[in-house]
mmCIF file of C-alpha atoms and ligand atoms in Angstrom:
data_model
loop_
_atom_site.group_PDB
_atom_site.id
_atom_site.type_symbol
_atom_site.label_atom_id
_atom_site.label_comp_id
_atom_site.label_asym_id
_atom_site.label_seq_id
_atom_site.Cartn_x
_atom_site.Cartn_y
_atom_site.Cartn_z
ATOM 1 C CA MET Z 1360 -68.206 13.773 73.323
ATOM 2 C CA SER Z 1361 -68.301 14.524 70.023
ATOM 3 C CA SER Z 1362 -67.526 12.061 66.967
ATOM 4 C CA THR Z 1363 -69.648 13.437 64.374
ATOM 5 C CA PHE Z 1364 -68.822 15.969 62.168
ATOM 6 C CA GLY Z 1365 -71.006 18.693 59.250
ATOM 7 C CA SER Z 1366 -74.392 18.710 58.920
ATOM 8 C CA ALA Z 1367 -75.645 18.334 55.607
ATOM 9 C CA PHE Z 1368 -72.734 15.663 54.964
ATOM 10 C CA ARG Z 1369 -72.230 14.448 58.070
ATOM 11 C CA VAL Z 1370 -69.413 11.850 58.967
ATOM 12 C CA THR Z 1371 -69.720 9.844 62.036
ATOM 13 C CA THR Z 1372 -65.969 7.865 62.787
ATOM 14 C CA TRP Z 1373 -65.219 5.602 65.288
ATOM 15 C CA GLY Z 1374 -62.791 3.256 66.994
ATOM 16 C CA GLU Z 1375 -59.939 3.204 69.095
ATOM 17 C CA SER Z 1376 -56.169 2.581 68.295
ATOM 18 C CA HIS Z 1377 -56.122 -1.305 70.026
ATOM 19 C CA GLY Z 1378 -59.600 -1.826 69.452
ATOM 20 C CA SER Z 1379 -61.010 -4.346 66.785
ATOM 21 C CA SER Z 1380 -61.732 -2.073 63.818
ATOM 22 C CA VAL Z 1381 -61.765 2.012 62.914
ATOM 23 C CA GLY Z 1382 -64.412 3.570 60.411
ATOM 24 C CA CYS Z 1383 -67.550 5.465 59.891
ATOM 25 C CA VAL Z 1384 -70.386 6.119 58.847
ATOM 26 C CA LEU Z 1385 -71.725 8.998 56.150
ATOM 27 C CA ASP Z 1386 -74.828 10.282 55.966
ATOM 28 C CA GLY Z 1387 -75.971 12.646 53.266
ATOM 29 C CA CYS Z 1388 -73.877 11.901 50.333
ATOM 30 C CA PRO Z 1389 -76.241 11.904 47.486
ATOM 31 C CA ALA Z 1390 -77.309 9.296 45.169
ATOM 32 C CA GLY Z 1391 -75.872 8.214 41.711
ATOM 33 C CA LEU Z 1392 -72.226 9.180 42.434
ATOM 34 C CA GLU Z 1393 -69.940 6.311 41.466
ATOM 35 C CA ILE Z 1394 -67.057 5.181 43.630
ATOM 36 C CA SER Z 1395 -65.105 2.189 43.869
ATOM 37 C CA ARG Z 1396 -63.663 0.548 46.958
ATOM 38 C CA ASP Z 1397 -60.188 1.393 44.971
ATOM 39 C CA GLU Z 1398 -60.384 5.208 45.352
ATOM 40 C CA ILE Z 1399 -61.336 4.874 48.579
ATOM 41 C CA GLN Z 1400 -58.488 3.080 49.161
ATOM 42 C CA ARG Z 1401 -55.608 5.337 47.236
ATOM 43 C CA GLN Z 1402 -56.297 7.749 50.006
ATOM 44 C CA LEU Z 1403 -56.044 5.578 52.834
ATOM 45 C CA ASP Z 1404 -52.989 4.092 51.724
ATOM 46 C CA ARG Z 1405 -51.503 7.511 51.818
ATOM 47 C CA ARG Z 1406 -52.380 8.235 55.133
ATOM 48 C CA ARG Z 1407 -51.436 4.092 56.474
ATOM 49 C CA PRO Z 1408 -48.218 3.844 58.792
ATOM 50 C CA GLY Z 1409 -45.703 2.004 57.466
ATOM 51 C CA GLN Z 1410 -45.508 3.357 54.061
ATOM 52 C CA SER Z 1411 -42.216 4.530 54.083
ATOM 53 C CA LYS Z 1412 -38.919 4.711 56.246
ATOM 54 C CA LEU Z 1413 -39.919 7.747 57.763
ATOM 55 C CA THR Z 1414 -43.431 6.368 59.446
ATOM 56 C CA THR Z 1415 -44.386 4.402 62.787
ATOM 57 C CA PRO Z 1416 -43.569 1.112 61.600
ATOM 58 C CA ARG Z 1417 -46.899 -0.392 62.541
ATOM 59 C CA GLY Z 1418 -48.112 -2.966 60.215
ATOM 60 C CA GLU Z 1419 -51.446 -1.966 58.752
ATOM 61 C CA LEU Z 1420 -52.631 -2.236 55.897
ATOM 62 C CA ASP Z 1421 -55.857 -0.571 56.030
ATOM 63 C CA SER Z 1422 -57.700 -2.506 53.988
ATOM 64 C CA VAL Z 1423 -61.548 -0.852 53.990
ATOM 65 C CA GLU Z 1424 -64.912 -2.474 53.677
ATOM 66 C CA ILE Z 1425 -68.153 -0.621 52.255
ATOM 67 C CA LEU Z 1426 -70.780 -1.894 54.630
ATOM 68 C CA SER Z 1427 -73.542 -0.412 53.073
ATOM 69 C CA GLY Z 1428 -74.994 2.663 50.974
ATOM 70 C CA VAL Z 1429 -73.187 1.799 47.995
ATOM 71 C CA PHE Z 1430 -74.417 -0.516 45.123
ATOM 72 C CA GLU Z 1431 -73.500 -1.519 41.614
ATOM 73 C CA GLY Z 1432 -70.341 0.841 42.359
ATOM 74 C CA LYS Z 1433 -72.934 4.300 43.047
ATOM 75 C CA THR Z 1434 -73.738 5.696 46.099
ATOM 76 C CA ILE Z 1435 -77.495 5.166 46.601
ATOM 77 C CA GLY Z 1436 -78.300 7.854 49.412
ATOM 78 C CA THR Z 1437 -78.226 6.094 52.490
ATOM 79 C CA PRO Z 1438 -75.664 5.894 55.145
ATOM 80 C CA ILE Z 1439 -72.572 4.447 53.759
ATOM 81 C CA GLY Z 1440 -70.486 2.482 56.307
ATOM 82 C CA LEU Z 1441 -66.861 2.038 55.785
ATOM 83 C CA LEU Z 1442 -64.776 -0.180 58.023
ATOM 84 C CA VAL Z 1443 -61.195 -1.185 58.780
ATOM 85 C CA TYR Z 1444 -59.760 -3.649 61.225
ATOM 86 C CA ASN Z 1445 -56.759 -3.157 63.529
ATOM 87 C CA LYS Z 1446 -54.646 -5.889 62.613
ATOM 88 C CA ASP Z 1447 -51.162 -5.056 64.431
ATOM 89 C CA THR Z 1448 -51.873 -3.974 68.064
ATOM 90 C CA ASP Z 1449 -49.128 -4.525 70.283
ATOM 91 C CA SER Z 1450 -50.617 -2.864 73.522
ATOM 92 C CA SER Z 1451 -47.660 -4.410 75.894
ATOM 93 C CA LYS Z 1452 -45.686 -1.467 75.624
ATOM 94 C CA TYR Z 1453 -48.584 1.225 76.826
ATOM 95 C CA GLU Z 1454 -49.139 -0.622 80.351
ATOM 96 C CA GLU Z 1455 -46.534 1.943 81.572
ATOM 97 C CA ILE Z 1456 -48.233 4.885 80.705
ATOM 98 C CA ARG Z 1457 -51.348 3.702 82.755
ATOM 99 C CA ASN Z 1458 -49.890 6.067 85.800
ATOM 100 C CA LYS Z 1459 -47.272 8.279 83.714
ATOM 101 C CA PRO Z 1460 -48.606 10.168 81.550
ATOM 102 C CA ARG Z 1461 -46.704 11.346 78.211
ATOM 103 C CA PRO Z 1462 -45.352 14.821 77.960
ATOM 104 C CA GLY Z 1463 -47.363 16.172 75.208
ATOM 105 C CA HIS Z 1464 -50.125 13.422 74.863
ATOM 106 C CA ALA Z 1465 -53.261 12.947 75.753
ATOM 107 C CA ASP Z 1466 -53.277 10.464 78.324
ATOM 108 C CA TYR Z 1467 -54.088 12.328 81.322
ATOM 109 C CA THR Z 1468 -56.591 14.827 80.186
ATOM 110 C CA TRP Z 1469 -58.357 11.742 78.878
ATOM 111 C CA LYS Z 1470 -58.061 10.017 82.220
ATOM 112 C CA GLN Z 1471 -59.109 12.764 84.132
ATOM 113 C CA LYS Z 1472 -61.952 13.498 82.000
ATOM 114 C CA PHE Z 1473 -63.436 10.182 81.197
ATOM 115 C CA GLY Z 1474 -61.959 7.690 84.332
ATOM 116 C CA HIS Z 1475 -62.286 5.051 82.220
ATOM 117 C CA TYR Z 1476 -60.811 5.253 79.020
ATOM 118 C CA ASP Z 1477 -59.234 2.952 76.261
ATOM 119 C CA TRP Z 1478 -55.577 3.681 76.760
ATOM 120 C CA ARG Z 1479 -54.016 1.294 74.866
ATOM 121 C CA GLY Z 1480 -52.226 2.969 71.448
ATOM 122 C CA GLY Z 1481 -53.715 6.176 72.800
ATOM 123 C CA GLY Z 1482 -57.262 4.615 72.182
ATOM 124 C CA ARG Z 1483 -59.368 7.302 70.846
ATOM 125 C CA ALA Z 1484 -57.123 10.264 70.810
ATOM 126 C CA SER Z 1485 -54.588 8.425 68.585
ATOM 127 C CA ALA Z 1486 -54.249 9.633 64.658
ATOM 128 C CA ARG Z 1487 -55.995 5.990 63.777
ATOM 129 C CA GLU Z 1488 -59.404 7.297 64.676
ATOM 130 C CA THR Z 1489 -58.544 9.806 61.179
ATOM 131 C CA ILE Z 1490 -59.179 6.520 58.884
ATOM 132 C CA GLY Z 1491 -62.535 7.381 58.930
ATOM 133 C CA ARG Z 1492 -62.632 10.808 58.455
ATOM 134 C CA VAL Z 1493 -60.385 10.158 54.944
ATOM 135 C CA ALA Z 1494 -62.344 6.914 54.301
ATOM 136 C CA ALA Z 1495 -65.473 9.476 54.229
ATOM 137 C CA GLY Z 1496 -62.996 12.548 52.921
ATOM 138 C CA ALA Z 1497 -62.407 10.815 49.936
ATOM 139 C CA ILE Z 1498 -65.857 9.958 48.673
ATOM 140 C CA ALA Z 1499 -66.024 13.865 49.631
ATOM 141 C CA GLN Z 1500 -63.240 14.436 46.931
ATOM 142 C CA LYS Z 1501 -64.886 12.460 44.678
ATOM 143 C CA MET Z 1502 -68.173 14.240 44.716
ATOM 144 C CA LEU Z 1503 -66.387 17.837 44.472
ATOM 145 C CA GLU Z 1504 -64.705 16.963 41.602
ATOM 146 C CA ALA Z 1505 -67.725 15.949 39.897
ATOM 147 C CA VAL Z 1506 -68.911 19.810 40.405
ATOM 148 C CA GLY Z 1507 -65.083 20.851 39.535
ATOM 149 C CA ILE Z 1508 -63.461 21.295 42.657
ATOM 150 C CA LYS Z 1509 -60.101 20.012 43.408
ATOM 151 C CA ILE Z 1510 -58.109 20.004 46.593
ATOM 152 C CA LEU Z 1511 -54.595 18.933 47.407
ATOM 153 C CA ALA Z 1512 -52.117 19.260 50.336
ATOM 154 C CA TYR Z 1513 -48.145 19.369 49.949
ATOM 155 C CA THR Z 1514 -45.888 19.853 52.790
ATOM 156 C CA THR Z 1515 -44.628 23.386 53.024
ATOM 157 C CA ARG Z 1516 -42.234 23.458 56.607
ATOM 158 C CA ILE Z 1517 -40.383 20.174 58.077
ATOM 159 C CA GLY Z 1518 -38.746 21.597 61.183
ATOM 160 C CA PRO Z 1519 -36.553 24.606 59.908
ATOM 161 C CA VAL Z 1520 -36.180 23.333 55.977
ATOM 162 C CA THR Z 1521 -39.457 25.167 54.154
ATOM 163 C CA CYS Z 1522 -40.323 24.702 50.501
ATOM 164 C CA PRO Z 1523 -42.323 27.787 48.806
ATOM 165 C CA SER Z 1524 -45.987 27.518 47.628
ATOM 166 C CA PRO Z 1525 -46.339 26.051 44.225
ATOM 167 C CA ASP Z 1526 -48.831 27.203 41.912
ATOM 168 C CA PRO Z 1527 -52.060 25.267 42.229
ATOM 169 C CA PHE Z 1528 -52.576 25.247 38.351
ATOM 170 C CA ASP Z 1529 -49.010 23.073 37.545
ATOM 171 C CA PRO Z 1530 -50.705 20.019 35.996
ATOM 172 C CA GLU Z 1531 -47.512 18.309 37.250
ATOM 173 C CA LEU Z 1532 -47.743 19.185 41.034
ATOM 174 C CA ALA Z 1533 -50.360 16.367 42.213
ATOM 175 C CA GLU Z 1534 -47.523 13.755 40.923
ATOM 176 C CA ARG Z 1535 -44.802 15.638 42.129
ATOM 177 C CA ILE Z 1536 -46.073 15.714 45.770
ATOM 178 C CA GLU Z 1537 -46.941 11.899 45.737
ATOM 179 C CA SER Z 1538 -42.978 11.071 44.387
ATOM 180 C CA ASN Z 1539 -41.084 12.101 47.541
ATOM 181 C CA LEU Z 1540 -41.931 10.547 50.884
ATOM 182 C CA VAL Z 1541 -42.531 13.818 52.499
ATOM 183 C CA ARG Z 1542 -44.948 14.836 49.816
ATOM 184 C CA THR Z 1543 -43.479 18.778 49.128
ATOM 185 C CA ALA Z 1544 -43.721 20.577 45.851
ATOM 186 C CA ASP Z 1545 -39.495 20.336 45.073
ATOM 187 C CA LEU Z 1546 -37.793 17.022 44.726
ATOM 188 C CA GLU Z 1547 -34.537 19.094 45.771
ATOM 189 C CA ILE Z 1548 -35.941 20.486 49.062
ATOM 190 C CA ALA Z 1549 -37.527 16.807 49.983
ATOM 191 C CA GLU Z 1550 -34.052 15.897 50.485
ATOM 192 C CA LYS Z 1551 -33.851 17.879 53.007
ATOM 193 C CA MET Z 1552 -36.972 17.636 54.573
ATOM 194 C CA VAL Z 1553 -36.126 13.606 54.746
ATOM 195 C CA GLU Z 1554 -32.735 14.440 56.276
ATOM 196 C CA ALA Z 1555 -34.541 16.380 59.207
ATOM 197 C CA ILE Z 1556 -36.844 14.262 59.716
ATOM 198 C CA THR Z 1557 -34.108 11.421 59.989
ATOM 199 C CA ASN Z 1558 -31.875 12.997 62.174
ATOM 200 C CA ALA Z 1559 -34.625 13.488 64.524
ATOM 201 C CA ARG Z 1560 -35.633 10.639 64.616
ATOM 202 C CA LYS Z 1561 -31.429 9.024 65.136
ATOM 203 C CA ASP Z 1562 -31.308 12.244 67.919
ATOM 204 C CA LYS Z 1563 -34.692 9.732 69.808
ATOM 205 C CA ASP Z 1564 -36.797 13.023 69.029
ATOM 206 C CA SER Z 1565 -39.396 14.202 66.732
ATOM 207 C CA VAL Z 1566 -40.158 17.096 64.268
ATOM 208 C CA GLY Z 1567 -43.090 19.197 63.289
ATOM 209 C CA GLY Z 1568 -43.462 21.097 60.403
ATOM 210 C CA VAL Z 1569 -46.961 23.055 58.092
ATOM 211 C CA ILE Z 1570 -49.047 21.878 55.267
ATOM 212 C CA GLU Z 1571 -50.788 23.922 52.660
ATOM 213 C CA VAL Z 1572 -53.733 22.855 51.084
ATOM 214 C CA VAL Z 1573 -55.311 24.702 47.631
ATOM 215 C CA ALA Z 1574 -59.126 24.080 46.545
ATOM 216 C CA THR Z 1575 -59.688 25.521 43.147
ATOM 217 C CA GLY Z 1576 -62.727 25.386 41.023
ATOM 218 C CA VAL Z 1577 -64.660 26.663 43.856
ATOM 219 C CA PRO Z 1578 -67.425 28.786 43.053
ATOM 220 C CA ILE Z 1579 -68.418 31.910 45.039
ATOM 221 C CA GLY Z 1580 -70.709 31.606 47.633
ATOM 222 C CA LEU Z 1581 -70.138 28.923 50.191
ATOM 223 C CA GLY Z 1582 -69.881 29.257 53.673
ATOM 224 C CA GLU Z 1583 -72.858 30.377 56.386
ATOM 225 C CA PRO Z 1584 -71.769 33.570 58.511
ATOM 226 C CA VAL Z 1585 -71.867 34.408 61.001
ATOM 227 C CA PHE Z 1586 -70.969 31.037 62.684
ATOM 228 C CA GLU Z 1587 -70.403 28.638 59.917
ATOM 229 C CA LYS Z 1588 -68.280 30.972 58.035
ATOM 230 C CA LEU Z 1589 -66.827 28.903 55.569
ATOM 231 C CA ASP Z 1590 -62.913 29.818 57.006
ATOM 232 C CA ALA Z 1591 -64.291 28.845 60.600
ATOM 233 C CA ALA Z 1592 -65.499 25.681 59.612
ATOM 234 C CA ILE Z 1593 -61.725 24.758 57.882
ATOM 235 C CA ALA Z 1594 -60.562 26.305 61.221
ATOM 236 C CA HIS Z 1595 -62.866 23.703 62.657
ATOM 237 C CA ALA Z 1596 -62.343 20.851 61.225
ATOM 238 C CA MET Z 1597 -58.261 21.017 61.013
ATOM 239 C CA MET Z 1598 -57.817 21.897 64.870
ATOM 240 C CA SER Z 1599 -59.728 18.900 65.106
ATOM 241 C CA ILE Z 1600 -56.938 16.709 63.568
ATOM 242 C CA PRO Z 1601 -54.537 15.509 66.495
ATOM 243 C CA ALA Z 1602 -51.228 17.614 66.690
ATOM 244 C CA THR Z 1603 -52.485 20.494 65.170
ATOM 245 C CA LYS Z 1604 -51.637 23.751 66.471
ATOM 246 C CA GLY Z 1605 -52.868 26.249 64.276
ATOM 247 C CA VAL Z 1606 -54.488 27.053 61.332
ATOM 248 C CA GLU Z 1607 -53.809 30.275 58.710
ATOM 249 C CA ILE Z 1608 -55.830 31.360 55.789
ATOM 250 C CA GLY Z 1609 -54.299 32.905 53.176
ATOM 251 C CA GLY Z 1610 -51.929 35.445 53.858
ATOM 252 C CA GLY Z 1611 -52.056 34.534 57.614
ATOM 253 C CA PHE Z 1612 -50.550 35.703 60.423
ATOM 254 C CA PRO Z 1613 -47.913 37.314 58.183
ATOM 255 C CA ILE Z 1614 -49.931 39.908 56.516
ATOM 256 C CA CYS Z 1615 -51.027 41.123 59.946
ATOM 257 C CA SER Z 1616 -48.128 42.898 60.461
ATOM 258 C CA LEU Z 1617 -48.615 44.711 57.212
ATOM 259 C CA ARG Z 1618 -50.699 47.693 55.760
ATOM 260 C CA GLY Z 1619 -54.007 47.805 54.258
ATOM 261 C CA SER Z 1620 -52.273 49.195 51.207
ATOM 262 C CA GLN Z 1621 -50.002 46.271 50.839
ATOM 263 C CA THR Z 1622 -52.674 43.456 51.664
ATOM 264 C CA ASN Z 1623 -55.919 44.558 49.938
ATOM 265 C CA ASP Z 1624 -56.844 41.641 47.078
ATOM 266 C CA ILE Z 1625 -58.007 44.262 43.966
ATOM 267 C CA TRP Z 1626 -60.899 43.559 42.339
ATOM 268 C CA GLU Z 1627 -60.355 43.306 38.880
ATOM 269 C CA LEU Z 1628 -61.770 41.754 35.566
ATOM 270 C CA ASP Z 1629 -60.507 38.916 33.886
ATOM 271 C CA ASP Z 1630 -60.435 38.068 29.917
ATOM 272 C CA ASP Z 1631 -63.846 37.136 30.061
ATOM 273 C CA GLY Z 1632 -64.883 39.822 31.803
ATOM 274 C CA ALA Z 1633 -65.464 38.081 35.250
ATOM 275 C CA MET Z 1634 -64.555 39.552 38.533
ATOM 276 C CA ARG Z 1635 -61.438 38.301 40.443
ATOM 277 C CA THR Z 1636 -59.154 39.454 42.587
ATOM 278 C CA ARG Z 1637 -55.392 40.326 41.670
ATOM 279 C CA THR Z 1638 -53.935 38.786 44.856
ATOM 280 C CA ASN Z 1639 -55.683 36.220 47.392
ATOM 281 C CA ASN Z 1640 -54.145 37.081 50.323
ATOM 282 C CA ALA Z 1641 -57.851 36.698 51.409
ATOM 283 C CA GLY Z 1642 -57.326 32.960 51.022
ATOM 284 C CA GLY Z 1643 -60.351 32.669 48.680
ATOM 285 C CA ILE Z 1644 -62.656 33.601 51.655
ATOM 286 C CA LEU Z 1645 -64.400 37.106 52.217
ATOM 287 C CA GLY Z 1646 -66.962 38.090 55.284
ATOM 288 C CA GLY Z 1647 -67.115 33.736 55.630
ATOM 289 C CA ILE Z 1648 -68.037 33.379 51.824
ATOM 290 C CA SER Z 1649 -65.671 31.771 49.291
ATOM 291 C CA SER Z 1650 -64.949 34.312 46.452
ATOM 292 C CA GLY Z 1651 -64.400 32.483 43.633
ATOM 293 C CA MET Z 1652 -60.574 32.250 43.892
ATOM 294 C CA PRO Z 1653 -58.757 29.663 45.292
ATOM 295 C CA ILE Z 1654 -59.119 28.466 48.713
ATOM 296 C CA VAL Z 1655 -55.837 28.290 50.416
ATOM 297 C CA ALA Z 1656 -55.329 26.988 54.329
ATOM 298 C CA ARG Z 1657 -51.984 26.582 56.212
ATOM 299 C CA ILE Z 1658 -51.687 24.063 58.517
ATOM 300 C CA GLY Z 1659 -49.273 23.900 61.720
ATOM 301 C CA PHE Z 1660 -48.273 20.730 63.095
ATOM 302 C CA LYS Z 1661 -46.349 20.052 66.399
ATOM 303 C CA PRO Z 1662 -43.305 17.546 66.836
ATOM 304 C CA VAL Z 1663 -45.180 14.170 68.210
ATOM 305 C CA SER Z 1664 -44.978 13.759 71.456
ATOM 306 C CA SER Z 1665 -43.967 9.886 72.136
ATOM 307 C CA ILE Z 1666 -40.057 9.941 71.821
ATOM 308 C CA PRO Z 1667 -38.042 6.988 72.712
ATOM 309 C CA ARG Z 1668 -35.476 8.859 74.921
ATOM 310 C CA SER Z 1669 -36.000 9.723 78.765
ATOM 311 C CA GLN Z 1670 -38.146 12.471 79.989
ATOM 312 C CA GLU Z 1671 -39.469 13.916 83.194
ATOM 313 C CA THR Z 1672 -43.089 12.803 84.655
ATOM 314 C CA VAL Z 1673 -45.330 12.084 87.618
ATOM 315 C CA ASP Z 1674 -46.302 8.968 88.672
ATOM 316 C CA ILE Z 1675 -50.315 9.407 89.346
ATOM 317 C CA SER Z 1676 -50.674 6.358 91.150
ATOM 318 C CA LYS Z 1677 -48.177 7.463 93.673
ATOM 319 C CA MET Z 1678 -48.412 11.053 92.550
ATOM 320 C CA GLU Z 1679 -44.149 11.190 92.541
ATOM 321 C CA PRO Z 1680 -42.043 12.723 90.189
ATOM 322 C CA THR Z 1681 -40.509 9.839 88.012
ATOM 323 C CA ASN Z 1682 -39.131 9.364 84.279
ATOM 324 C CA ILE Z 1683 -40.526 7.964 81.437
ATOM 325 C CA GLU Z 1684 -39.063 6.832 78.144
ATOM 326 C CA VAL Z 1685 -41.852 6.006 75.646
ATOM 327 C CA LYS Z 1686 -42.069 2.471 73.971
ATOM 328 C CA GLY Z 1687 -44.128 1.704 71.046
ATOM 329 C CA ARG Z 1688 -44.174 2.125 67.214
ATOM 330 C CA HIS Z 1689 -44.570 6.037 66.444
ATOM 331 C CA ASP Z 1690 -44.171 8.354 63.890
ATOM 332 C CA PRO Z 1691 -40.896 10.902 64.333
ATOM 333 C CA CYS Z 1692 -42.671 13.182 62.086
ATOM 334 C CA VAL Z 1693 -46.668 13.454 61.540
ATOM 335 C CA LEU Z 1694 -47.031 15.339 58.121
ATOM 336 C CA PRO Z 1695 -46.279 12.955 55.419
ATOM 337 C CA ARG Z 1696 -49.218 10.794 56.619
ATOM 338 C CA ALA Z 1697 -50.976 14.107 57.618
ATOM 339 C CA VAL Z 1698 -51.363 15.525 53.748
ATOM 340 C CA PRO Z 1699 -54.052 13.555 52.941
ATOM 341 C CA ILE Z 1700 -55.881 13.874 56.134
ATOM 342 C CA VAL Z 1701 -55.680 17.630 55.420
ATOM 343 C CA GLU Z 1702 -57.078 17.329 51.953
ATOM 344 C CA CYS Z 1703 -59.894 14.918 53.139
ATOM 345 C CA MET Z 1704 -61.045 17.263 56.296
ATOM 346 C CA LEU Z 1705 -61.548 20.418 53.465
ATOM 347 C CA ALA Z 1706 -63.093 17.886 51.063
ATOM 348 C CA LEU Z 1707 -65.353 17.102 54.286
ATOM 349 C CA VAL Z 1708 -66.019 21.213 54.496
ATOM 350 C CA LEU Z 1709 -66.450 21.659 51.047
ATOM 351 C CA ALA Z 1710 -68.743 18.744 50.515
ATOM 352 C CA ASP Z 1711 -70.975 19.616 53.015
ATOM 353 C CA HIS Z 1712 -71.117 23.982 52.010
ATOM 354 C CA ALA Z 1713 -71.689 23.046 48.600
ATOM 355 C CA ILE Z 1714 -74.759 20.710 49.903
ATOM 356 C CA ILE Z 1715 -75.931 23.558 51.862
ATOM 357 C CA GLN Z 1716 -75.528 26.167 48.824
ATOM 358 C CA GLY Z 1717 -77.369 23.849 46.457
ATOM 359 C CA ILE Z 1718 -74.479 23.410 43.672
ATOM 360 C CA VAL Z 1719 -74.722 19.684 44.217
ATOM 361 C CA PRO Z 1720 -77.767 17.446 43.063
ATOM 362 C CA ARG Z 1721 -79.806 15.544 45.182
ATOM 363 C CA SER Z 1722 -78.678 12.826 42.813
ATOM 364 C CA PHE Z 1723 -76.144 12.214 40.209
ATOM 365 C CA ALA Z 1724 -77.872 9.358 38.812
ATOM 366 C CA LYS Z 1725 -79.048 10.124 35.223
ATOM 367 C CA GLU Z 1726 -82.591 9.254 34.369
HETATM 368 C C1 FMN E 357 -50.905 11.170 60.641
HETATM 369 C C2 FMN E 357 -50.908 11.403 62.667
HETATM 370 C C3 FMN E 357 -49.528 10.252 63.208
HETATM 371 C C4 FMN E 357 -49.601 10.087 64.730
HETATM 372 N N1 FMN E 357 -48.799 9.567 64.836
HETATM 373 C C5 FMN E 357 -48.207 9.461 66.449
HETATM 374 C C6 FMN E 357 -47.456 9.039 67.268
HETATM 375 O O1 FMN E 357 -47.067 7.864 66.407
HETATM 376 N N2 FMN E 357 -47.225 9.248 68.175
HETATM 377 C C7 FMN E 357 -47.999 10.266 68.792
HETATM 378 O O2 FMN E 357 -47.364 10.100 70.236
HETATM 379 N N3 FMN E 357 -48.774 11.265 68.606
HETATM 380 C C8 FMN E 357 -49.016 10.907 67.212
HETATM 381 N N4 FMN E 357 -49.932 11.634 66.208
HETATM 382 C C9 FMN E 357 -50.436 13.099 67.016
HETATM 383 C C10 FMN E 357 -50.937 12.525 68.661
HETATM 384 O O3 FMN E 357 -52.046 11.339 68.150
HETATM 385 C C11 FMN E 357 -51.537 13.874 69.483
HETATM 386 O O4 FMN E 357 -50.913 14.413 69.772
HETATM 387 C C12 FMN E 357 -52.151 13.544 70.608
HETATM 388 O O5 FMN E 357 -53.655 12.852 70.439
HETATM 389 C C13 FMN E 357 -52.818 14.402 71.457
HETATM 390 O O6 FMN E 357 -53.384 15.410 70.749
HETATM 391 P P1 FMN E 357 -52.979 16.903 70.643
HETATM 392 O O7 FMN E 357 -51.482 16.711 69.972
HETATM 393 O O8 FMN E 357 -53.325 17.670 69.158
HETATM 394 O O9 FMN E 357 -53.017 17.739 71.767
HETATM 395 C C14 FMN E 357 -50.387 11.872 65.156
HETATM 396 C C15 FMN E 357 -51.004 12.216 64.827
HETATM 397 C C16 FMN E 357 -51.244 12.179 63.001
HETATM 398 C C17 FMN E 357 -51.896 13.469 62.342
#
């Protein structure tokens, strides 16, 4: 089983949905980086359940404790332990799925592979596992900001409702994204997206969508061809988030039906005589190496599988067809809560490659 991500900047997450706690150990973070509990908590608050009428009502504050690796407000270069206790677990509704695997969820594959596993609340397959990623990713984001790299994600699709990609350099973008429940860039479209989720919930159903993430300020040179190309690392990171079904870099699938003359990013010189490309269909990555242009990726999320309507399945204790109506508290759409997870996974990838490339100092501490 694999619970560790990254090589130079490594995070190991632990914990199950209805176990005592979830969290992570982050190893490889340079010393001297200023980081507060509140900065980590801020990202966790954006991920936490119960944050709005559109998310699961599970009542968790997801309050983080820093166990190690930080002294007097700065990292000390040793493993950073981060812990969040699970407070609002109700496993009673999950008894049924022990023998009736939910369509679209991980129940049957986990049972067949491991035999003995924690089925309560989806166990380790639950999105509660991503708390460790977000806590570590918040530190990665802080480290990247110290070397001029900023990451921002936002929803561009919920069901049939789409929002065009915004200008990533718009100074008000981050505030606008955070001012609406679905974390999208356009406030009018946000209302339609909210309606799409509300309608799905009313219909005892769920809805999927797409999140776009952009990293600006990434210097040329990040990425290790051939198997650790930057785009490969991003795809790996994003596809490990629960419920993801696809990753596109830059122009993605739509440019695959065009011609090279329409899609090549032309090299040119900017006002300071520096190389740049006129367009960014490559999404900031050429040959697996960052090009100096913004890194752009889009991640597709499926509709949540746990829906409170009757669906067919098999009772595997009797090997007989049966029906299941999934109980428990579930998100009708993962997108609003997945935005910080996507940001943090990109931060973990870029932090790892920034350290490997040597653009992050061994210590931020000033002598
Ligand atoms: C933020 C977030 C919240 C989620 N909430 C739920 C949920 O409430 N109910 C559910 O069935 N799946 C939820 N999921 C998705 C499941 O964890 C996921 O579909 C399941 O583990 C099976 O994995 P797979 O879809 O990647 O194959 C959520 C995913 C994310 C990213």
